[in-house]
Every structure is written in structure tokens, then in C-alpha cells.
């Protein structure tokens, strides 16, 4: 399942991504755009690490944050605290083109490495870069699927490369699942929202898939 969204730039280029944000929308029209690495006082500022953004350079703008180093929901809190009105989470080389639909605290779109690099080049080559977001509807049957998650153990074993492990893998990215009302959808303490369902990625989301496969095989071959 995917929830498509796109980033439209001031040069009329559009880059597709993903988003599950359901709060207040951005104001209409193009908004100023800034790369976090150019609006930071920290060596980890490009990843929107805690208290790294300079409010005077971020307020009222959409901020591009690199994926990694800190939790994605925390990045959105950092952008919001500094006065940013939207966020683009850009994959780096370590994450490639896999996009994960986490829950954030402000309007945002997650894009793959190629789109992220293109957006950052646009910012670097324009004096007044601007952007806006377009949100779509839920898509089913997205191909190719399933795909091994970028954060999964794919093998081979780095110590003994001849051992092709693991023996079994399962999808665990962007899975619709029940969610406890005791915890906000982002898992971040500043988030006051409560939901019954959430989009989750991780090892726990693989468990229902492999459990179902095991039950199916056991039913077909009891011995």
C-alpha cells in the first residue's frame, strides 16, 4: 500500500514521493524552500538533528532534511520548533529509493535519493527556490511488491560470506496496523494526536506475514 504525494518546484519540475500526513495543509501557492544544511549551526544540521536549525533561516519555509542520524518524527519536531511550515525528507545513498511513510508533526513528503538530490541541486542553483506539496489518495497493488526493506538483514553474513543468510525474509514496510491510543502515531512525545490505526515499518510488521506463511504451510503439510 502506498499514499502518493509529490513535490512541485518553482522550476515546474515535479518529484513523486509518499506521505501519510492528515493535519492542516500548506497554504496555497509556492512557498520558500531551504536545505537544512544551509540553515544550521550543527555538523548534523543537514539531518535536522535536535536544535540544529536557525529559526531566522527556516521560519515560514519548507525544509529539506536528509534521512538518517535522528528519528524521522524528531526531525519534523525540529523543523516545526524552528518555524518551518513543511518538510521534505530526502533519502541519502544509504537508503536509496525506498521511502517509508512515517507519521510526522507537519506537512511533509518523503522522496528517494534521486529526487532528493535533484531538489537539493535546484536549491543550490536558484536565489529564491520555492516548492509546494500535492497529496494523492491511497494506492493498492503497488509494484514491485514485496521488496526487501533497506533496513533489513539481506545477507550474506559479513563474517562468513559463503553463508547466504537469512533463510527467510518478509515485507515489513508501510504496513497498516492497529495502534495503541496510549501512544501518538509518531511515537514522539510532542505529538498530541491519537489514532486507532497507523502505517508502520519494521521487524514487527514482518511477523504477521511469516506467521501466516507458517500456518499455511503447516496446514498443507502437517508433518
mmCIF file of C-alpha atoms in Angstrom:
data_model
loop_
_atom_site.group_PDB
_atom_site.id
_atom_site.type_symbol
_atom_site.label_atom_id
_atom_site.label_comp_id
_atom_site.label_asym_id
_atom_site.label_seq_id
_atom_site.Cartn_x
_atom_site.Cartn_y
_atom_site.Cartn_z
ATOM 1 C CA UNK A 1 0.000 0.000 0.000
ATOM 2 C CA UNK A 2 1.214 3.483 -0.751
ATOM 3 C CA UNK A 3 -0.041 7.014 -0.164
ATOM 4 C CA UNK A 4 1.405 9.020 -3.065
ATOM 5 C CA UNK A 5 2.446 12.637 -2.757
ATOM 6 C CA UNK A 6 4.638 14.888 -4.841
ATOM 7 C CA UNK A 7 6.898 17.910 -4.516
ATOM 8 C CA UNK A 8 6.369 20.649 -7.120
ATOM 9 C CA UNK A 9 9.261 23.088 -7.512
ATOM 10 C CA UNK A 10 9.427 26.641 -8.759
ATOM 11 C CA UNK A 11 11.100 25.416 -11.967
ATOM 12 C CA UNK A 12 7.936 23.401 -12.739
ATOM 13 C CA UNK A 13 9.636 20.086 -12.054
ATOM 14 C CA UNK A 14 7.641 17.576 -10.005
ATOM 15 C CA UNK A 15 9.043 14.706 -7.941
ATOM 16 C CA UNK A 16 6.970 11.843 -6.646
ATOM 17 C CA UNK A 17 7.176 10.622 -3.063
ATOM 18 C CA UNK A 18 4.985 9.340 -0.243
ATOM 19 C CA UNK A 19 3.143 10.836 2.726
ATOM 20 C CA UNK A 20 0.500 9.927 5.317
ATOM 21 C CA UNK A 21 0.134 13.395 6.823
ATOM 22 C CA UNK A 22 -3.518 14.258 7.573
ATOM 23 C CA UNK A 23 -3.292 17.530 9.501
ATOM 24 C CA UNK A 24 -3.664 21.142 8.341
ATOM 25 C CA UNK A 25 -2.486 21.661 4.757
ATOM 26 C CA UNK A 26 0.113 24.070 3.471
ATOM 27 C CA UNK A 27 -1.088 27.464 2.366
ATOM 28 C CA UNK A 28 -1.857 27.650 -1.336
ATOM 29 C CA UNK A 29 0.856 28.519 -3.814
ATOM 30 C CA UNK A 30 4.607 28.023 -3.811
ATOM 31 C CA UNK A 31 6.472 28.527 -0.530
ATOM 32 C CA UNK A 32 10.138 29.361 0.135
ATOM 33 C CA UNK A 33 12.364 26.277 0.183
ATOM 34 C CA UNK A 34 15.612 25.746 2.120
ATOM 35 C CA UNK A 35 18.055 22.890 2.631
ATOM 36 C CA UNK A 36 18.660 22.198 6.315
ATOM 37 C CA UNK A 37 22.409 22.048 5.795
ATOM 38 C CA UNK A 38 22.300 25.716 4.726
ATOM 39 C CA UNK A 39 20.216 26.781 7.715
ATOM 40 C CA UNK A 40 22.003 25.071 10.564
ATOM 41 C CA UNK A 41 24.511 25.672 13.319
ATOM 42 C CA UNK A 42 25.452 21.989 13.653
ATOM 43 C CA UNK A 43 27.556 19.461 11.749
ATOM 44 C CA UNK A 44 24.448 17.237 11.778
ATOM 45 C CA UNK A 45 22.204 20.062 10.626
ATOM 46 C CA UNK A 46 21.586 18.535 7.202
ATOM 47 C CA UNK A 47 19.719 15.740 9.034
ATOM 48 C CA UNK A 48 17.695 18.225 11.119
ATOM 49 C CA UNK A 49 19.180 16.998 14.388
ATOM 50 C CA UNK A 50 17.873 18.357 17.687
ATOM 51 C CA UNK A 51 18.072 22.172 17.983
ATOM 52 C CA UNK A 52 20.252 22.372 14.860
ATOM 53 C CA UNK A 53 18.155 24.727 12.725
ATOM 54 C CA UNK A 54 18.395 28.532 12.801
ATOM 55 C CA UNK A 55 14.831 29.925 13.103
ATOM 56 C CA UNK A 56 15.661 33.062 11.132
ATOM 57 C CA UNK A 57 16.607 30.932 8.118
ATOM 58 C CA UNK A 58 13.771 28.418 8.445
ATOM 59 C CA UNK A 59 10.636 30.278 9.576
ATOM 60 C CA UNK A 60 7.820 30.138 7.041
ATOM 61 C CA UNK A 61 9.707 27.784 4.734
ATOM 62 C CA UNK A 62 9.652 24.178 3.581
ATOM 63 C CA UNK A 63 12.799 22.481 4.870
ATOM 64 C CA UNK A 64 14.684 19.641 3.156
ATOM 65 C CA UNK A 65 16.124 17.233 5.745
ATOM 66 C CA UNK A 66 18.417 14.305 4.949
ATOM 67 C CA UNK A 67 17.310 10.905 6.236
ATOM 68 C CA UNK A 68 19.417 9.281 8.945
ATOM 69 C CA UNK A 69 21.169 10.082 12.256
ATOM 70 C CA UNK A 70 17.925 11.019 14.093
ATOM 71 C CA UNK A 71 14.378 9.636 14.114
ATOM 72 C CA UNK A 72 12.210 10.939 11.283
ATOM 73 C CA UNK A 73 9.457 12.167 13.625
ATOM 74 C CA UNK A 74 12.059 14.048 15.650
ATOM 75 C CA UNK A 75 13.223 15.840 12.501
ATOM 76 C CA UNK A 76 9.708 17.133 11.919
ATOM 77 C CA UNK A 77 9.558 18.394 15.504
ATOM 78 C CA UNK A 78 12.867 20.214 14.984
ATOM 79 C CA UNK A 79 11.567 21.851 11.793
ATOM 80 C CA UNK A 80 8.290 22.833 13.456
ATOM 81 C CA UNK A 81 10.051 24.272 16.522
ATOM 82 C CA UNK A 82 12.272 26.422 14.264
ATOM 83 C CA UNK A 83 9.200 27.811 12.476
ATOM 84 C CA UNK A 84 9.234 25.677 9.335
ATOM 85 C CA UNK A 85 5.844 25.041 7.722
ATOM 86 C CA UNK A 86 6.654 21.879 5.783
ATOM 87 C CA UNK A 87 9.350 19.267 5.362
ATOM 88 C CA UNK A 88 10.864 17.120 2.636
ATOM 89 C CA UNK A 89 12.677 14.029 3.907
ATOM 90 C CA UNK A 90 15.327 13.178 1.313
ATOM 91 C CA UNK A 91 16.899 9.742 1.182
ATOM 92 C CA UNK A 92 20.679 9.580 1.089
ATOM 93 C CA UNK A 93 22.777 6.913 -0.648
ATOM 94 C CA UNK A 94 22.408 4.605 2.343
ATOM 95 C CA UNK A 95 18.624 4.404 1.804
ATOM 96 C CA UNK A 96 18.363 4.640 -1.981
ATOM 97 C CA UNK A 97 14.868 4.742 -3.401
ATOM 98 C CA UNK A 98 12.962 3.075 -0.562
ATOM 99 C CA UNK A 99 10.508 5.532 1.008
ATOM 100 C CA UNK A 100 8.891 4.927 4.394
ATOM 101 C CA UNK A 101 5.596 6.609 5.305
ATOM 102 C CA UNK A 102 6.185 7.623 8.918
ATOM 103 C CA UNK A 103 3.807 9.912 10.805
ATOM 104 C CA UNK A 104 5.125 13.468 11.203
ATOM 105 C CA UNK A 105 4.114 16.638 13.023
ATOM 106 C CA UNK A 106 3.704 18.900 9.976
ATOM 107 C CA UNK A 107 3.063 18.567 6.211
ATOM 108 C CA UNK A 108 5.840 16.556 4.608
ATOM 109 C CA UNK A 109 6.782 14.351 1.667
ATOM 110 C CA UNK A 110 9.383 11.572 1.682
ATOM 111 C CA UNK A 111 11.386 11.198 -1.554
ATOM 112 C CA UNK A 112 14.046 8.781 -2.785
ATOM 113 C CA UNK A 113 17.703 9.635 -3.242
ATOM 114 C CA UNK A 114 17.436 10.649 -6.913
ATOM 115 C CA UNK A 115 14.572 13.074 -6.286
ATOM 116 C CA UNK A 116 16.223 14.363 -3.107
ATOM 117 C CA UNK A 117 19.476 15.087 -4.926
ATOM 118 C CA UNK A 118 17.582 16.870 -7.720
ATOM 119 C CA UNK A 119 15.698 19.046 -5.229
ATOM 120 C CA UNK A 120 18.934 19.990 -3.462
ATOM 121 C CA UNK A 121 20.559 20.875 -6.795
ATOM 122 C CA UNK A 122 17.592 23.113 -7.563
ATOM 123 C CA UNK A 123 18.014 24.888 -4.210
ATOM 124 C CA UNK A 124 21.742 25.376 -4.789
ATOM 125 C CA UNK A 125 21.236 26.848 -8.274
ATOM 126 C CA UNK A 126 18.408 29.311 -7.528
ATOM 127 C CA UNK A 127 18.402 32.507 -5.486
ATOM 128 C CA UNK A 128 14.765 32.145 -4.479
ATOM 129 C CA UNK A 129 13.852 28.423 -4.504
ATOM 130 C CA UNK A 130 10.213 27.554 -3.871
ATOM 131 C CA UNK A 131 8.065 24.445 -3.623
ATOM 132 C CA UNK A 132 4.682 23.074 -2.653
ATOM 133 C CA UNK A 133 3.136 19.653 -1.982
ATOM 134 C CA UNK A 134 0.413 17.714 -3.765
ATOM 135 C CA UNK A 135 -1.203 14.863 -1.818
ATOM 136 C CA UNK A 136 -2.899 11.934 -3.557
ATOM 137 C CA UNK A 137 -5.129 9.065 -2.454
ATOM 138 C CA UNK A 138 -4.191 5.627 -1.162
ATOM 139 C CA UNK A 139 -2.883 3.255 -3.838
ATOM 140 C CA UNK A 140 -3.184 -0.540 -3.647
ATOM 141 C CA UNK A 141 -1.290 -3.172 -5.596
ATOM 142 C CA UNK A 142 1.885 -1.095 -5.894
ATOM 143 C CA UNK A 143 4.567 -2.950 -7.891
ATOM 144 C CA UNK A 144 7.125 -4.337 -7.435
ATOM 145 C CA UNK A 145 5.957 -5.848 -4.162
ATOM 146 C CA UNK A 146 7.122 -7.223 -1.854
ATOM 147 C CA UNK A 147 10.601 -5.686 -1.731
ATOM 148 C CA UNK A 148 13.235 -6.330 0.914
ATOM 149 C CA UNK A 149 13.480 -3.304 3.207
ATOM 150 C CA UNK A 150 16.667 -1.235 3.098
ATOM 151 C CA UNK A 151 16.962 -1.671 6.877
ATOM 152 C CA UNK A 152 16.601 -5.483 6.711
ATOM 153 C CA UNK A 153 19.376 -8.061 7.025
ATOM 154 C CA UNK A 154 19.765 -9.264 3.453
ATOM 155 C CA UNK A 155 22.925 -11.378 3.730
ATOM 156 C CA UNK A 156 25.432 -12.692 3.069
ATOM 157 C CA UNK A 157 26.973 -12.871 6.532
ATOM 158 C CA UNK A 158 29.804 -10.264 6.632
ATOM 159 C CA UNK A 159 31.995 -12.612 8.707
ATOM 160 C CA UNK A 160 31.455 -15.715 6.567
ATOM 161 C CA UNK A 161 30.292 -14.503 3.133
ATOM 162 C CA UNK A 162 29.718 -18.040 1.894
ATOM 163 C CA UNK A 163 26.770 -18.360 4.284
ATOM 164 C CA UNK A 164 23.755 -16.972 2.431
ATOM 165 C CA UNK A 165 21.600 -15.895 5.360
ATOM 166 C CA UNK A 166 18.857 -15.232 6.284
ATOM 167 C CA UNK A 167 16.899 -18.265 5.022
ATOM 168 C CA UNK A 168 13.573 -16.424 5.047
ATOM 169 C CA UNK A 169 12.682 -12.761 4.565
ATOM 170 C CA UNK A 170 9.341 -10.944 4.698
ATOM 171 C CA UNK A 171 7.950 -7.495 3.815
ATOM 172 C CA UNK A 172 7.685 -5.029 6.657
ATOM 173 C CA UNK A 173 7.405 -1.567 5.070
ATOM 174 C CA UNK A 174 4.376 0.754 5.136
ATOM 175 C CA UNK A 175 2.051 -1.798 6.764
ATOM 176 C CA UNK A 176 -1.409 -0.742 8.005
ATOM 177 C CA UNK A 177 -1.726 -1.944 11.603
ATOM 178 C CA UNK A 178 -3.727 -1.428 14.768
ATOM 179 C CA UNK A 179 -2.260 1.212 17.084
ATOM 180 C CA UNK A 180 -2.496 1.845 20.812
ATOM 181 C CA UNK A 181 -4.286 5.021 21.847
ATOM 182 C CA UNK A 182 -1.737 5.390 24.655
ATOM 183 C CA UNK A 183 0.968 6.413 22.178
ATOM 184 C CA UNK A 184 0.878 9.152 19.483
ATOM 185 C CA UNK A 185 1.155 7.944 15.866
ATOM 186 C CA UNK A 186 4.631 9.440 15.508
ATOM 187 C CA UNK A 187 5.799 7.941 18.801
ATOM 188 C CA UNK A 188 7.170 11.384 19.651
ATOM 189 C CA UNK A 189 6.186 12.967 22.975
ATOM 190 C CA UNK A 190 5.265 16.343 21.436
ATOM 191 C CA UNK A 191 2.599 14.719 19.270
ATOM 192 C CA UNK A 192 -0.868 15.100 20.867
ATOM 193 C CA UNK A 193 -2.755 13.079 18.225
ATOM 194 C CA UNK A 194 -4.304 9.658 18.916
ATOM 195 C CA UNK A 195 -5.317 7.098 16.271
ATOM 196 C CA UNK A 196 -6.642 3.522 16.132
ATOM 197 C CA UNK A 197 -4.564 2.574 13.075
ATOM 198 C CA UNK A 198 -1.146 3.607 11.833
ATOM 199 C CA UNK A 199 1.301 2.914 8.993
ATOM 200 C CA UNK A 200 4.296 1.105 10.476
ATOM 201 C CA UNK A 201 7.586 -0.269 9.153
ATOM 202 C CA UNK A 202 9.933 -2.647 10.911
ATOM 203 C CA UNK A 203 10.605 -6.183 12.079
ATOM 204 C CA UNK A 204 7.321 -6.420 13.982
ATOM 205 C CA UNK A 205 5.436 -5.766 10.758
ATOM 206 C CA UNK A 206 7.083 -8.801 9.152
ATOM 207 C CA UNK A 207 5.836 -11.141 11.891
ATOM 208 C CA UNK A 208 2.197 -11.405 10.648
ATOM 209 C CA UNK A 209 3.444 -12.245 7.159
ATOM 210 C CA UNK A 210 5.812 -15.045 8.165
ATOM 211 C CA UNK A 211 3.335 -16.327 10.772
ATOM 212 C CA UNK A 212 0.648 -16.594 8.105
ATOM 213 C CA UNK A 213 3.059 -18.389 5.769
ATOM 214 C CA UNK A 214 3.989 -20.838 8.527
ATOM 215 C CA UNK A 215 0.325 -21.550 9.289
ATOM 216 C CA UNK A 216 -0.442 -22.074 5.588
ATOM 217 C CA UNK A 217 2.462 -24.472 5.112
ATOM 218 C CA UNK A 218 1.629 -26.353 8.325
ATOM 219 C CA UNK A 219 -1.978 -26.759 7.235
ATOM 220 C CA UNK A 220 -0.912 -28.067 3.824
ATOM 221 C CA UNK A 221 1.833 -30.298 5.211
ATOM 222 C CA UNK A 222 1.025 -31.226 8.844
ATOM 223 C CA UNK A 223 4.099 -33.455 9.171
#
